[in-house]
mmCIF file with all atom_site columns, C-alpha atoms in Angstrom:
data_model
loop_
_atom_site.group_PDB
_atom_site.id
_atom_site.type_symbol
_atom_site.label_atom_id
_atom_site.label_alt_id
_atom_site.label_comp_id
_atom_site.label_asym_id
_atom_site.label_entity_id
_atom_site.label_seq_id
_atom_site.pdbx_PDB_ins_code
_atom_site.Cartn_x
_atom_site.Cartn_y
_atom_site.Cartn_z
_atom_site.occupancy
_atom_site.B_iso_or_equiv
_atom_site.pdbx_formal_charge
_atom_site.auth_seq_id
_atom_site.auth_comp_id
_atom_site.auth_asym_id
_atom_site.auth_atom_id
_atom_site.pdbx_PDB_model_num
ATOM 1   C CA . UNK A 1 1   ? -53.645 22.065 73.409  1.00 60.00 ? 29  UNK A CA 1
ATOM 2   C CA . UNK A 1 2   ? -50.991 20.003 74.759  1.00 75.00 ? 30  UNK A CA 1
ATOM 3   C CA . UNK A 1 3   ? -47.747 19.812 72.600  1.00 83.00 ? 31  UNK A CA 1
ATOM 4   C CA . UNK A 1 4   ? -46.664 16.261 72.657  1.00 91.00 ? 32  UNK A CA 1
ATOM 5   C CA . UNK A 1 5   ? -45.265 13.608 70.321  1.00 95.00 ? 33  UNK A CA 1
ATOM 6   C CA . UNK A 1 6   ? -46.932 11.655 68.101  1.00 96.00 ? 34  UNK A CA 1
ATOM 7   C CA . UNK A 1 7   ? -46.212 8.294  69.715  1.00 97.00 ? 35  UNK A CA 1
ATOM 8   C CA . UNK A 1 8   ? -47.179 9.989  73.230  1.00 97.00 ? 36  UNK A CA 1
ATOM 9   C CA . UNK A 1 9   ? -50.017 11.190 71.462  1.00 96.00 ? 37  UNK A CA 1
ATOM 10  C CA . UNK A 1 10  ? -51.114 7.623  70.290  1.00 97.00 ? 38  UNK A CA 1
ATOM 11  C CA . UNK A 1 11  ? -50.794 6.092  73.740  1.00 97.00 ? 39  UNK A CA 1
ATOM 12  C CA . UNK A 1 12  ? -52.733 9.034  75.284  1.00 96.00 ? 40  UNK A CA 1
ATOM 13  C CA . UNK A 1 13  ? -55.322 8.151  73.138  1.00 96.00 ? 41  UNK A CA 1
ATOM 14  C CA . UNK A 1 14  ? -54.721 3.959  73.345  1.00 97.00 ? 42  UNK A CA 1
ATOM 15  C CA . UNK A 1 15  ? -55.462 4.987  77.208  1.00 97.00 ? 43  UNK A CA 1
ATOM 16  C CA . UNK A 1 16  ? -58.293 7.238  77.045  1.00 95.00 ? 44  UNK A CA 1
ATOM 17  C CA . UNK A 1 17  ? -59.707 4.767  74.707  1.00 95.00 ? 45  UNK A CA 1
ATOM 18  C CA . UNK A 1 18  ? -59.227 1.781  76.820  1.00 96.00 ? 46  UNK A CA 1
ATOM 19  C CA . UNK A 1 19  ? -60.848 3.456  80.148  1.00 95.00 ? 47  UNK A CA 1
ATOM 20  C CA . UNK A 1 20  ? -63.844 4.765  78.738  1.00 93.00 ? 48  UNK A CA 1
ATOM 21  C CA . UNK A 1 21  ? -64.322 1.552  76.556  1.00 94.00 ? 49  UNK A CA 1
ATOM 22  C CA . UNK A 1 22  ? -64.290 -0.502 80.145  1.00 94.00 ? 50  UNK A CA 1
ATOM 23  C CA . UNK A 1 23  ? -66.630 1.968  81.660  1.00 92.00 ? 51  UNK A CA 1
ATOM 24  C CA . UNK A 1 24  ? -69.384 1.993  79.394  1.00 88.00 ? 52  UNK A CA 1
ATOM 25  C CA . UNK A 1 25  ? -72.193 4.415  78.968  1.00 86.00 ? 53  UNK A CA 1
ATOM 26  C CA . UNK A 1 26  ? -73.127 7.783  76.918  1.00 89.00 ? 54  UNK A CA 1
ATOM 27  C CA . UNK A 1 27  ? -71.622 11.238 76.751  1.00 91.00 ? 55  UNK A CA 1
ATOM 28  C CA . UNK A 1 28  ? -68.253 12.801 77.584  1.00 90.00 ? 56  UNK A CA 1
ATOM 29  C CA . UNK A 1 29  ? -65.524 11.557 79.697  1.00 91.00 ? 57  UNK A CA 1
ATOM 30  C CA . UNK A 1 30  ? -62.563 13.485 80.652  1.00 89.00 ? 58  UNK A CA 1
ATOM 31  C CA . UNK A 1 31  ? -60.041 11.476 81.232  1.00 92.00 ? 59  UNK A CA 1
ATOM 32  C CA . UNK A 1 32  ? -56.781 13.321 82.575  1.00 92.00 ? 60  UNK A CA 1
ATOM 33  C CA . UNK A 1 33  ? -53.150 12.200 81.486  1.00 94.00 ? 61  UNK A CA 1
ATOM 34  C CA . UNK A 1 34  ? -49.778 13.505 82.290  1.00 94.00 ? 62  UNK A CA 1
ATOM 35  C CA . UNK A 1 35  ? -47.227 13.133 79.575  1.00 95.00 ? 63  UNK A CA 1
ATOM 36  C CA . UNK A 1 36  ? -43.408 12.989 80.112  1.00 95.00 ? 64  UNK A CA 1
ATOM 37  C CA . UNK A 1 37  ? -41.908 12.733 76.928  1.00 95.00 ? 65  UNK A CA 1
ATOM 38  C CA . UNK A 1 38  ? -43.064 9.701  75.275  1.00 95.00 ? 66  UNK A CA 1
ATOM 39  C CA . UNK A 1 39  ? -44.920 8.245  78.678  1.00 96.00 ? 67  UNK A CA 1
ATOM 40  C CA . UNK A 1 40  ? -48.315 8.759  79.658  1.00 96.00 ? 68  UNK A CA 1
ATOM 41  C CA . UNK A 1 41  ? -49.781 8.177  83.018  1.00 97.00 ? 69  UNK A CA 1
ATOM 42  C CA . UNK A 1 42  ? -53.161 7.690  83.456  1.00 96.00 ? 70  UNK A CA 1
ATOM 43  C CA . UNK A 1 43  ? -54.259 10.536 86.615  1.00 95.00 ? 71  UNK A CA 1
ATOM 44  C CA . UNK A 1 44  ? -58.432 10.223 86.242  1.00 94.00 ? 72  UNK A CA 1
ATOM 45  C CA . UNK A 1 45  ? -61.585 10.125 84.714  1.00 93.00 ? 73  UNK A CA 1
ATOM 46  C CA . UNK A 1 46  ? -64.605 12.134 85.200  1.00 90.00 ? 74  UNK A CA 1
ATOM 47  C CA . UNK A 1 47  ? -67.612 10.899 83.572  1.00 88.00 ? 75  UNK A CA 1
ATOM 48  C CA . UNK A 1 48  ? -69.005 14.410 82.558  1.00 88.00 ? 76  UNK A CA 1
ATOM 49  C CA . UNK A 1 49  ? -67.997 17.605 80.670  1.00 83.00 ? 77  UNK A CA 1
ATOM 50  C CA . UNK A 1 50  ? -65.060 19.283 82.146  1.00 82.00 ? 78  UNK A CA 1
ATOM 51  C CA . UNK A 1 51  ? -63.229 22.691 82.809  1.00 82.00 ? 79  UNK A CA 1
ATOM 52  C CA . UNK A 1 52  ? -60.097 21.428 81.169  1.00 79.00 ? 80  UNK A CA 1
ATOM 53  C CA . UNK A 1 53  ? -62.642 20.933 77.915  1.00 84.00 ? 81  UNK A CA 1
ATOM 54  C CA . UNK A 1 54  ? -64.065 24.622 78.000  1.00 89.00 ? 82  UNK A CA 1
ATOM 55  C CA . UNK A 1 55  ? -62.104 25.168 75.566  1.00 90.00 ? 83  UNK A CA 1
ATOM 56  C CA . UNK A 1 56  ? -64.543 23.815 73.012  1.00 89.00 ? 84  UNK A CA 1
ATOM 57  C CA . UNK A 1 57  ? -66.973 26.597 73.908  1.00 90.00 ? 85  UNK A CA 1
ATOM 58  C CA . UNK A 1 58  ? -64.646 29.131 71.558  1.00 91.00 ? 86  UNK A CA 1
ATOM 59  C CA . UNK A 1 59  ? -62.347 26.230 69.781  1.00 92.00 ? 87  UNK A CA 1
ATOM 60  C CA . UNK A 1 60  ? -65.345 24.867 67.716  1.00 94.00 ? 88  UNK A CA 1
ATOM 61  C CA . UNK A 1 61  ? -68.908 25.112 66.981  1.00 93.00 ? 89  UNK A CA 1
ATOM 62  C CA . UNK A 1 62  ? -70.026 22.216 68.761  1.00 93.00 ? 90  UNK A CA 1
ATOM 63  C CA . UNK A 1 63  ? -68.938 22.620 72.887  1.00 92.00 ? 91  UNK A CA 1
ATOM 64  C CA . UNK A 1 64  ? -68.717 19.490 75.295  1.00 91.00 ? 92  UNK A CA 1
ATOM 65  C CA . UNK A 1 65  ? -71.988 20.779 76.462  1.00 91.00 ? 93  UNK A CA 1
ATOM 66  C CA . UNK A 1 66  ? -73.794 20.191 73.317  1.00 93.00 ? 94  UNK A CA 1
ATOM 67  C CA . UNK A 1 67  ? -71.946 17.180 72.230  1.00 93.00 ? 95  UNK A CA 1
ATOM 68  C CA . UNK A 1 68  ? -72.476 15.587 76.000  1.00 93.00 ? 96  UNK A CA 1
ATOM 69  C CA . UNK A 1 69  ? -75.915 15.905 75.474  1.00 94.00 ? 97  UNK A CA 1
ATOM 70  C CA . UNK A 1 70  ? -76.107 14.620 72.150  1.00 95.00 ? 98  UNK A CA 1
ATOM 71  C CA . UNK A 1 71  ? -74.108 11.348 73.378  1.00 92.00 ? 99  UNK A CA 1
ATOM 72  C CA . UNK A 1 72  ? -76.674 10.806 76.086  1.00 93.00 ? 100 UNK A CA 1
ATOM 73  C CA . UNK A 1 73  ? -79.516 11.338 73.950  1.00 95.00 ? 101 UNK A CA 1
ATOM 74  C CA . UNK A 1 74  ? -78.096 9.433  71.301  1.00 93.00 ? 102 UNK A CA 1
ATOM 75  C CA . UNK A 1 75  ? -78.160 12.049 68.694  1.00 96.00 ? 103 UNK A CA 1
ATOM 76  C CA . UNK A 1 76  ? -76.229 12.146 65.716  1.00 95.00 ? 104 UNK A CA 1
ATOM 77  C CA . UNK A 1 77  ? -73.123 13.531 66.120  1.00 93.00 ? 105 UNK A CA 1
ATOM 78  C CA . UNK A 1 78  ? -72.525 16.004 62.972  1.00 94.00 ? 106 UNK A CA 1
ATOM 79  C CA . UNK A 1 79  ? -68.634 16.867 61.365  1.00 95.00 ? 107 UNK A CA 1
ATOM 80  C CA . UNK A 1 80  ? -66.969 19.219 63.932  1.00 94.00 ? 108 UNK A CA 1
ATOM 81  C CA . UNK A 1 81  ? -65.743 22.475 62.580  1.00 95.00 ? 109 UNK A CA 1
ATOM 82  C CA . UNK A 1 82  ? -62.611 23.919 64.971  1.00 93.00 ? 110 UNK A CA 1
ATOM 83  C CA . UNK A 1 83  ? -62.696 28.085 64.676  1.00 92.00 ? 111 UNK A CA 1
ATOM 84  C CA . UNK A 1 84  ? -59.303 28.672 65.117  1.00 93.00 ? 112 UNK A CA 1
ATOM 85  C CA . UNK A 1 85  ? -56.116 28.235 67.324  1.00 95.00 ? 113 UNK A CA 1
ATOM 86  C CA . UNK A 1 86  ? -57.898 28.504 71.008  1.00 95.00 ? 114 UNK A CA 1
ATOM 87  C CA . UNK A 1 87  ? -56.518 27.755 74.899  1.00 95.00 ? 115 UNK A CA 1
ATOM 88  C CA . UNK A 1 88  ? -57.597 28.483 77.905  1.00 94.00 ? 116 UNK A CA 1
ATOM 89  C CA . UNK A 1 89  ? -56.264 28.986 81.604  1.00 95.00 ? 117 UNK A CA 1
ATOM 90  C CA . UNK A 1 90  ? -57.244 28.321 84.790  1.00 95.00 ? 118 UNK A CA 1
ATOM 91  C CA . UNK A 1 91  ? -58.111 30.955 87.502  1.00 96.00 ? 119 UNK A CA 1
ATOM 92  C CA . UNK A 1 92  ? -56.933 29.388 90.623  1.00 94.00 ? 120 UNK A CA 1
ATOM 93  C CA . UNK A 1 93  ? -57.834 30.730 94.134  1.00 94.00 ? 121 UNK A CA 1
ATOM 94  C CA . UNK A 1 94  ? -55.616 30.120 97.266  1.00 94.00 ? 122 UNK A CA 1
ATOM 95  C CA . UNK A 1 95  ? -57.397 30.810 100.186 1.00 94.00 ? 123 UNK A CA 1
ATOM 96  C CA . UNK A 1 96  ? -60.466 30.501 102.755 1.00 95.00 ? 124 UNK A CA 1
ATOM 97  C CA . UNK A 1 97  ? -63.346 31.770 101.967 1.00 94.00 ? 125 UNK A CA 1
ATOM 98  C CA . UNK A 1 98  ? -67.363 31.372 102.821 1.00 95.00 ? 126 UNK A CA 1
ATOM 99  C CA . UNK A 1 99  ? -68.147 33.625 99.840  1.00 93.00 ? 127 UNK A CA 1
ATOM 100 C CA . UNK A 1 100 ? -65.073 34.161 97.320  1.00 94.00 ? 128 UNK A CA 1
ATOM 101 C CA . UNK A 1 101 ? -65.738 37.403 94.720  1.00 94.00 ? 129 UNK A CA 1
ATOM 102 C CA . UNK A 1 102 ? -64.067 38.669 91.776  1.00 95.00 ? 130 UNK A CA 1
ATOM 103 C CA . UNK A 1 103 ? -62.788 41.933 90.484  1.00 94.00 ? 131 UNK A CA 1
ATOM 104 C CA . UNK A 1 104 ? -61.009 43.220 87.725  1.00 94.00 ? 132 UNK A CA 1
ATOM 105 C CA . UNK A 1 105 ? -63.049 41.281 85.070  1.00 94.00 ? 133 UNK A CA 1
ATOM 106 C CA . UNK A 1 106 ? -63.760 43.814 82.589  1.00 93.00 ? 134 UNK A CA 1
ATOM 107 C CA . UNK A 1 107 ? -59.899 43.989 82.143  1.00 93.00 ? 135 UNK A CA 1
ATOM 108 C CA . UNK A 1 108 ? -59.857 40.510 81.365  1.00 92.00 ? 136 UNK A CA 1
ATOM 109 C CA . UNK A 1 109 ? -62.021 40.564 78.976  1.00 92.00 ? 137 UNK A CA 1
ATOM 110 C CA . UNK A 1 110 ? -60.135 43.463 76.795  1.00 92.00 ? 138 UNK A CA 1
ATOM 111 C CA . UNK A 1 111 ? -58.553 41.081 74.129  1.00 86.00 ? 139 UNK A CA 1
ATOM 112 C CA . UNK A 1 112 ? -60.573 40.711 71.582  1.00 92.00 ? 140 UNK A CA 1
ATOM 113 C CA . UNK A 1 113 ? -61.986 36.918 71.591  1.00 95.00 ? 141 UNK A CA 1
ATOM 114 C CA . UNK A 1 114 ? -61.417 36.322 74.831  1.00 95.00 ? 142 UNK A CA 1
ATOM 115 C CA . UNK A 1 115 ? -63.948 34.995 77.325  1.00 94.00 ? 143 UNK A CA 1
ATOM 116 C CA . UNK A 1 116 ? -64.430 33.861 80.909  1.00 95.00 ? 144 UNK A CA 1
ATOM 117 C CA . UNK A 1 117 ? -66.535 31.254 82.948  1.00 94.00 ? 145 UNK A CA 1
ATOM 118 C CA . UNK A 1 118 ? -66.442 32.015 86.189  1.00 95.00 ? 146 UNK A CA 1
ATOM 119 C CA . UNK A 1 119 ? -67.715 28.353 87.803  1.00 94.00 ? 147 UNK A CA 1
ATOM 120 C CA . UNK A 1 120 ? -70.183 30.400 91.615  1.00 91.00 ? 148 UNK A CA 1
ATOM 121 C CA . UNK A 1 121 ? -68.698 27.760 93.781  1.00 94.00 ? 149 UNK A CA 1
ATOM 122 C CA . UNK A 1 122 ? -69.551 29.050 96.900  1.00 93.00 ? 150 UNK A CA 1
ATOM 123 C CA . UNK A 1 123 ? -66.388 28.536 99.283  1.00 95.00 ? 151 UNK A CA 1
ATOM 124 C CA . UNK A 1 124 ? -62.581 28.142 98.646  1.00 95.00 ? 152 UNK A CA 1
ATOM 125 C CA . UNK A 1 125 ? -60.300 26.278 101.570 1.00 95.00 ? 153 UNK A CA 1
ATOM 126 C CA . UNK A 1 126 ? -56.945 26.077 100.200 1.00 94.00 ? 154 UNK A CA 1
ATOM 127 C CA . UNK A 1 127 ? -55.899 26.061 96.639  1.00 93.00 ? 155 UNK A CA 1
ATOM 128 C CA . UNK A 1 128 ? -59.380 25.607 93.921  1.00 94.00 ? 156 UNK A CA 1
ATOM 129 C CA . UNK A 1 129 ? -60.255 25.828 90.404  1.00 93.00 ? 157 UNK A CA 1
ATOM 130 C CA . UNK A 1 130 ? -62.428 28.551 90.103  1.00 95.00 ? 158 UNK A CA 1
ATOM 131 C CA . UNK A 1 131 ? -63.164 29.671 86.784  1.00 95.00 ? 159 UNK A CA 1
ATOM 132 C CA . UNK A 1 132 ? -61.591 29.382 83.291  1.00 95.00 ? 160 UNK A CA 1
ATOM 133 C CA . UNK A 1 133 ? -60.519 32.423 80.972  1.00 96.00 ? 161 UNK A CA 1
ATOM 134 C CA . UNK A 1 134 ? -60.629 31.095 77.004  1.00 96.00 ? 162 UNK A CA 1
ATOM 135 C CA . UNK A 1 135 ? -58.901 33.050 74.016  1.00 96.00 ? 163 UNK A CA 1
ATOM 136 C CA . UNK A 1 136 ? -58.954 32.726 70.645  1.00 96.00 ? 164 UNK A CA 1
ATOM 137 C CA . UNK A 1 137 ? -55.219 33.544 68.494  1.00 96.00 ? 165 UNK A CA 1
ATOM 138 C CA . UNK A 1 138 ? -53.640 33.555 65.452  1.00 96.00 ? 166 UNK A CA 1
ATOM 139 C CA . UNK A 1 139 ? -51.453 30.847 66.368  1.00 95.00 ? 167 UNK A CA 1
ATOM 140 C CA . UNK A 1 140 ? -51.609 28.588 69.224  1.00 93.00 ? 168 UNK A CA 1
ATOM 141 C CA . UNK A 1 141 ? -49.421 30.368 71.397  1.00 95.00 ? 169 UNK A CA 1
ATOM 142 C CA . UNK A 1 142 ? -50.712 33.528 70.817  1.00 96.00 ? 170 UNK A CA 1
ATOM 143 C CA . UNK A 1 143 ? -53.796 32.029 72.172  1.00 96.00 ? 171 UNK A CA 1
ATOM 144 C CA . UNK A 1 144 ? -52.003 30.285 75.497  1.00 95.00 ? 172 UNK A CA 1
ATOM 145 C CA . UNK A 1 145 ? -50.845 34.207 75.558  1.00 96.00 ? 173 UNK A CA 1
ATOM 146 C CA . UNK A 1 146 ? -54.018 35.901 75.623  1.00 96.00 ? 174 UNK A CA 1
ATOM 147 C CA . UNK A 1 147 ? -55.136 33.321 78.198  1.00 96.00 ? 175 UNK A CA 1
ATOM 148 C CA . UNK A 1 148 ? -52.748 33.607 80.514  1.00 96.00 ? 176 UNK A CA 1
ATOM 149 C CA . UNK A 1 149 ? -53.298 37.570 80.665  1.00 96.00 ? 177 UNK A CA 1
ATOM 150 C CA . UNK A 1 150 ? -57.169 37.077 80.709  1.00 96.00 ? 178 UNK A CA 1
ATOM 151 C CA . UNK A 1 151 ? -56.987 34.583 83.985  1.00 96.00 ? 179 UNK A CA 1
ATOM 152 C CA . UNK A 1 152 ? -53.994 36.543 85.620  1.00 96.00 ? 180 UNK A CA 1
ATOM 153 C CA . UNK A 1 153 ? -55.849 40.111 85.022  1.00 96.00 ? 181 UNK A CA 1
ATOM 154 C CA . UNK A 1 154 ? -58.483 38.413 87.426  1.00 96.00 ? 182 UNK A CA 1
ATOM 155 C CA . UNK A 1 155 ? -58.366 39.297 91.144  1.00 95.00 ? 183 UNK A CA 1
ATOM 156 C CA . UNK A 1 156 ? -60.065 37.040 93.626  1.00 92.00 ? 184 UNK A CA 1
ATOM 157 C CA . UNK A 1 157 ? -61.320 38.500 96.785  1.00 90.00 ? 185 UNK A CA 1
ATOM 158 C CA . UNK A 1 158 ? -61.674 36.112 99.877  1.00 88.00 ? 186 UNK A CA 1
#
């Protein structure tokens, strides 16, 4: 969750709102702001689920697997329930690799509601997004918290 004001929250959603309104269609959209303060600048859209929306896979009981397909299917889309204060992290990889691993997952995964996707892209050059770790907290930063330590106790070989 991004901590942001309620008029910057308005306008990120006034933006959102108006892209995927002129783009038409079914499903999810992630559409990627940056806030300063009360401005938001519009980055990009992609017109599918997204690892910044993993999230959902612990944060609720629907994911933005399930409620992408729904969307495109046109299925009824039923009251959300959230679980519980959740974030997730990204497990970045700097480097060159034909065929990246990973070790040191099981100590990610100690924390109690705490998960990983690792994403199998097959090569790395430079600086990629390779995986996600997702926790579940008692508060919100508890959960940035947990994480943080889940993604960071991950150790890419290249």
């Amino acid at each position: 969750p991004q901590s942001m004001t309620p008029q910057a929250l308005a306008e990120a959603q006034r933006i959102a709102r108006a892209v995927t309104d002129d783009l038409g269609g079914r499903g999810i959209f992630g559409v990627e702001l940056f806030i300063k303060g009360d401005t938001v600048y519009f980055s990009e859209v992609s017109p599918r689920p997204h690892d910044t929306g993993m999230v959902t896979m612990l944060s609720q009981d629907l994911s933005e697997f399930a409620l992408h397909l729904r969307a495109i299917l046109g299925l009824p889309i039923p009251v959300i329930r959230q679980t519980g204060p959740t974030a997730s992290h990204v497990i970045l990889v700097d480097g060159n690799s034909d065929a990246p691993t990973f070790s040191s997952v099981e100590a990610a995964l100690v924390e109690p509601d705490t998960l990983l996707r690792l994403f199998g892209k097959p090569e790395v050059r430079g600086h990629r997004r390779m995986g996600v770790a997702l926790a579940k907290g008692a508060t919100i930063d508890e959960a940035r918290a947990k994480a943080t330590r889940a993604a960071n106790a991950v150790v890419p070989g290249l």
